[in-house]
mmCIF file of N, CA and C in Angstrom:
data_model
loop_
_atom_site.group_PDB
_atom_site.id
_atom_site.type_symbol
_atom_site.label_atom_id
_atom_site.label_comp_id
_atom_site.label_asym_id
_atom_site.label_seq_id
_atom_site.Cartn_x
_atom_site.Cartn_y
_atom_site.Cartn_z
ATOM 1 N N MET A 1 -8.482 -10.018 5.606
ATOM 2 C CA MET A 1 -7.110 -9.592 4.831
ATOM 3 C C MET A 1 -6.657 -10.801 4.538
ATOM 4 N N GLU A 2 -6.431 -10.864 3.214
ATOM 5 C CA GLU A 2 -5.579 -12.031 2.007
ATOM 6 C C GLU A 2 -4.344 -11.596 2.427
ATOM 7 N N THR A 3 -3.618 -12.827 2.534
ATOM 8 C CA THR A 3 -1.693 -12.355 2.722
ATOM 9 C C THR A 3 -1.031 -13.278 1.274
ATOM 10 N N VAL A 4 -0.075 -12.064 1.074
ATOM 11 C CA VAL A 4 0.532 -13.016 0.122
ATOM 12 C C VAL A 4 2.177 -13.018 0.589
ATOM 13 N N GLN A 5 2.778 -14.199 0.676
ATOM 14 C CA GLN A 5 3.988 -14.389 1.151
ATOM 15 C C GLN A 5 4.730 -14.727 -0.231
ATOM 16 N N SER A 6 5.869 -14.401 0.268
ATOM 17 C CA SER A 6 7.436 -14.435 -0.797
ATOM 18 C C SER A 6 7.635 -16.014 -0.411
ATOM 19 N N GLU A 7 8.951 -16.376 -0.985
ATOM 20 C CA GLU A 7 9.240 -17.673 -0.986
ATOM 21 C C GLU A 7 9.735 -17.671 0.520
ATOM 22 N N GLY A 8 10.383 -16.477 0.824
ATOM 23 C CA GLY A 8 11.275 -16.294 2.413
ATOM 24 C C GLY A 8 10.184 -16.160 3.473
ATOM 25 N N GLY A 9 8.535 -16.204 3.036
ATOM 26 C CA GLY A 9 7.828 -15.863 4.137
ATOM 27 C C GLY A 9 7.324 -14.468 4.468
ATOM 28 N N ALA A 10 7.959 -13.670 3.708
ATOM 29 C CA ALA A 10 7.742 -12.223 4.209
ATOM 30 C C ALA A 10 6.107 -11.767 3.543
ATOM 31 N N GLU A 11 5.243 -11.305 3.899
ATOM 32 C CA GLU A 11 4.046 -11.127 3.377
ATOM 33 C C GLU A 11 4.004 -9.308 2.773
ATOM 34 N N TRP A 12 3.790 -9.640 1.373
ATOM 35 C CA TRP A 12 4.165 -8.232 0.461
ATOM 36 C C TRP A 12 2.873 -7.391 0.552
ATOM 37 N N ARG A 13 2.887 -6.136 0.725
ATOM 38 C CA ARG A 13 1.569 -5.013 0.875
ATOM 39 C C ARG A 13 2.004 -4.143 -0.122
ATOM 40 N N ARG A 14 0.654 -3.491 -0.642
ATOM 41 C CA ARG A 14 0.851 -2.308 -1.523
ATOM 42 C C ARG A 14 -0.140 -1.428 -1.005
ATOM 43 N N VAL A 15 0.635 -0.096 -0.912
ATOM 44 C CA VAL A 15 -0.307 0.916 -0.195
ATOM 45 C C VAL A 15 -0.358 2.265 -1.439
ATOM 46 N N GLN A 16 -1.419 2.367 -1.586
ATOM 47 C CA GLN A 16 -1.756 3.325 -2.865
ATOM 48 C C GLN A 16 -2.569 4.494 -2.743
ATOM 49 N N VAL A 17 -2.344 5.949 -3.321
ATOM 50 C CA VAL A 17 -3.301 6.812 -3.033
ATOM 51 C C VAL A 17 -3.668 7.113 -4.166
ATOM 52 N N TRP A 18 -5.271 7.510 -4.618
ATOM 53 C CA TRP A 18 -5.831 7.644 -5.510
ATOM 54 C C TRP A 18 -6.643 9.147 -5.129
ATOM 55 N N PHE A 19 -6.107 10.010 -6.749
ATOM 56 C CA PHE A 19 -7.121 11.407 -6.689
ATOM 57 C C PHE A 19 -8.024 10.901 -7.869
ATOM 58 N N GLY A 20 -9.473 10.505 -7.717
ATOM 59 C CA GLY A 20 -10.231 10.043 -8.740
ATOM 60 C C GLY A 20 -9.474 8.875 -9.111
ATOM 61 N N GLU A 21 -9.322 8.605 -10.460
ATOM 62 C CA GLU A 21 -8.954 7.344 -11.156
ATOM 63 C C GLU A 21 -7.276 7.615 -11.584
ATOM 64 N N HIS A 22 -6.594 8.308 -10.946
ATOM 65 C CA HIS A 22 -5.402 8.647 -10.869
ATOM 66 C C HIS A 22 -4.906 8.193 -10.034
ATOM 67 N N LEU A 23 -3.668 7.648 -9.934
ATOM 68 C CA LEU A 23 -2.918 6.881 -8.787
ATOM 69 C C LEU A 23 -1.666 8.289 -8.664
ATOM 70 N N ILE A 24 -1.541 8.795 -7.329
ATOM 71 C CA ILE A 24 -0.643 9.715 -7.130
ATOM 72 C C ILE A 24 0.574 9.000 -6.185
ATOM 73 N N SER A 25 0.404 7.800 -5.509
ATOM 74 C CA SER A 25 1.528 7.364 -4.791
ATOM 75 C C SER A 25 1.308 5.904 -4.654
ATOM 76 N N ASP A 26 2.491 5.230 -4.715
ATOM 77 C CA ASP A 26 2.589 3.902 -5.105
ATOM 78 C C ASP A 26 3.292 2.959 -4.128
ATOM 79 N N TRP A 27 3.410 2.304 -3.010
ATOM 80 C CA TRP A 27 4.807 1.653 -1.962
ATOM 81 C C TRP A 27 4.309 0.369 -2.055
ATOM 82 N N ILE A 28 5.304 -0.316 -2.386
ATOM 83 C CA ILE A 28 5.336 -2.234 -2.090
ATOM 84 C C ILE A 28 6.402 -2.429 -1.267
ATOM 85 N N GLY A 29 6.058 -3.035 -0.258
ATOM 86 C CA GLY A 29 6.958 -3.610 0.630
ATOM 87 C C GLY A 29 6.733 -4.790 1.588
ATOM 88 N N ASP A 30 7.992 -5.502 1.667
ATOM 89 C CA ASP A 30 7.631 -6.805 2.653
ATOM 90 C C ASP A 30 7.225 -6.668 4.382
ATOM 91 N N ASN A 31 7.129 -5.344 4.579
ATOM 92 C CA ASN A 31 6.812 -5.049 5.990
ATOM 93 C C ASN A 31 5.169 -4.782 6.344
ATOM 94 N N PRO A 32 4.473 -5.552 6.597
ATOM 95 C CA PRO A 32 3.197 -5.411 6.716
ATOM 96 C C PRO A 32 2.620 -4.334 8.111
ATOM 97 N N ARG A 33 3.518 -3.923 9.123
ATOM 98 C CA ARG A 33 3.289 -3.199 9.690
ATOM 99 C C ARG A 33 3.633 -1.766 9.700
ATOM 100 N N TYR A 34 4.849 -1.820 8.723
ATOM 101 C CA TYR A 34 4.872 -0.257 7.993
ATOM 102 C C TYR A 34 3.926 -0.155 6.984
ATOM 103 N N ALA A 35 3.365 -1.036 6.332
ATOM 104 C CA ALA A 35 2.445 -0.694 5.642
ATOM 105 C C ALA A 35 1.087 0.038 6.066
ATOM 106 N N ALA A 36 1.055 -0.681 7.447
ATOM 107 C CA ALA A 36 -0.206 -0.477 8.098
ATOM 108 C C ALA A 36 -0.021 1.357 8.840
ATOM 109 N N ARG A 37 1.004 1.580 9.169
ATOM 110 C CA ARG A 37 1.525 3.172 9.728
ATOM 111 C C ARG A 37 1.776 3.878 8.196
ATOM 112 N N LEU A 38 1.939 3.379 7.466
ATOM 113 C CA LEU A 38 1.938 4.086 6.019
ATOM 114 C C LEU A 38 0.192 4.614 5.688
ATOM 115 N N GLU A 39 -0.177 3.615 5.435
ATOM 116 C CA GLU A 39 -1.689 3.599 5.429
ATOM 117 C C GLU A 39 -2.272 5.078 6.218
ATOM 118 N N ALA A 40 -2.329 4.941 7.579
ATOM 119 C CA ALA A 40 -2.676 5.479 8.450
ATOM 120 C C ALA A 40 -2.261 7.222 8.042
ATOM 121 N N ALA A 41 -1.171 6.946 7.941
ATOM 122 C CA ALA A 41 -0.241 8.407 7.589
ATOM 123 C C ALA A 41 -0.766 9.227 6.257
ATOM 124 N N GLN A 42 -1.224 8.054 5.503
ATOM 125 C CA GLN A 42 -1.477 8.963 3.937
ATOM 126 C C GLN A 42 -2.935 9.282 4.181
ATOM 127 N N ARG A 43 -3.996 8.448 4.930
ATOM 128 C CA ARG A 43 -5.263 8.755 5.528
ATOM 129 C C ARG A 43 -5.447 10.073 6.015
ATOM 130 N N ARG A 44 -4.235 10.387 6.974
ATOM 131 C CA ARG A 44 -4.605 11.721 7.505
ATOM 132 C C ARG A 44 -4.045 12.735 6.455
ATOM 133 N N ARG A 45 -2.848 12.683 6.169
ATOM 134 C CA ARG A 45 -2.503 13.665 4.904
ATOM 135 C C ARG A 45 -3.612 14.012 3.694
ATOM 136 N N PHE A 46 -4.148 12.999 3.374
ATOM 137 C CA PHE A 46 -5.133 13.018 1.840
ATOM 138 C C PHE A 46 -6.360 12.394 2.426
ATOM 139 N N ALA A 47 -6.803 13.163 3.325
ATOM 140 C CA ALA A 47 -8.258 12.871 4.028
ATOM 141 C C ALA A 47 -9.531 12.733 2.988
ATOM 142 N N LYS A 48 -9.635 13.076 2.051
ATOM 143 C CA LYS A 48 -10.634 13.005 1.333
ATOM 144 C C LYS A 48 -10.219 12.395 -0.275
ATOM 145 N N LEU A 49 -9.155 11.859 -0.321
ATOM 146 C CA LEU A 49 -8.675 10.811 -1.302
ATOM 147 C C LEU A 49 -8.463 9.244 -0.936
ATOM 148 N N ARG A 50 -8.998 8.394 -1.565
ATOM 149 C CA ARG A 50 -8.953 7.186 -1.402
ATOM 150 C C ARG A 50 -7.561 6.738 -0.962
ATOM 151 N N VAL A 51 -7.087 5.731 -0.238
ATOM 152 C CA VAL A 51 -6.178 5.110 0.116
ATOM 153 C C VAL A 51 -5.850 3.438 0.358
ATOM 154 N N THR A 52 -5.434 2.594 -0.495
ATOM 155 C CA THR A 52 -5.770 1.170 -0.525
ATOM 156 C C THR A 52 -4.389 0.593 0.284
ATOM 157 N N ASN A 53 -4.697 -0.370 1.004
ATOM 158 C CA ASN A 53 -3.455 -1.092 1.462
ATOM 159 C C ASN A 53 -4.007 -2.806 1.104
ATOM 160 N N GLU A 54 -3.283 -3.307 0.221
ATOM 161 C CA GLU A 54 -3.740 -4.494 -0.469
ATOM 162 C C GLU A 54 -2.665 -5.539 -0.598
ATOM 163 N N PRO A 55 -2.765 -6.636 -0.423
ATOM 164 C CA PRO A 55 -2.006 -7.664 -0.407
ATOM 165 C C PRO A 55 -1.433 -8.024 -2.008
ATOM 166 N N THR A 56 -0.065 -7.873 -2.090
ATOM 167 C CA THR A 56 0.215 -7.976 -3.738
ATOM 168 C C THR A 56 1.808 -9.022 -3.635
ATOM 169 N N THR A 57 2.141 -8.970 -4.605
ATOM 170 C CA THR A 57 3.248 -9.808 -5.025
ATOM 171 C C THR A 57 4.366 -8.659 -5.219
ATOM 172 N N ARG A 58 5.648 -9.304 -5.198
ATOM 173 C CA ARG A 58 6.928 -7.966 -5.330
ATOM 174 C C ARG A 58 7.154 -7.668 -6.795
ATOM 175 N N SER A 59 6.816 -8.624 -7.729
ATOM 176 C CA SER A 59 6.609 -8.220 -9.132
ATOM 177 C C SER A 59 5.775 -7.254 -9.395
ATOM 178 N N ALA A 60 4.596 -6.659 -8.655
ATOM 179 C CA ALA A 60 3.566 -6.004 -9.133
ATOM 180 C C ALA A 60 3.991 -4.527 -9.552
ATOM 181 N N ARG A 61 5.382 -4.026 -9.598
ATOM 182 C CA ARG A 61 5.798 -3.060 -9.781
ATOM 183 C C ARG A 61 5.758 -2.938 -11.694
#
């Protein structure tokens, strides 16, 4: 897993849910543990959709 850290040392993650090519949920934050929990919850809720959890920068929005 690649990490992207801010100047303060925080690791930024982006969790997204995709319906085909359409983005239906997008979250960016600096808490990797929360991102992992969110990813797991989204995978349970949207079992047939693609869920991604990738490193990113804060300015990705």
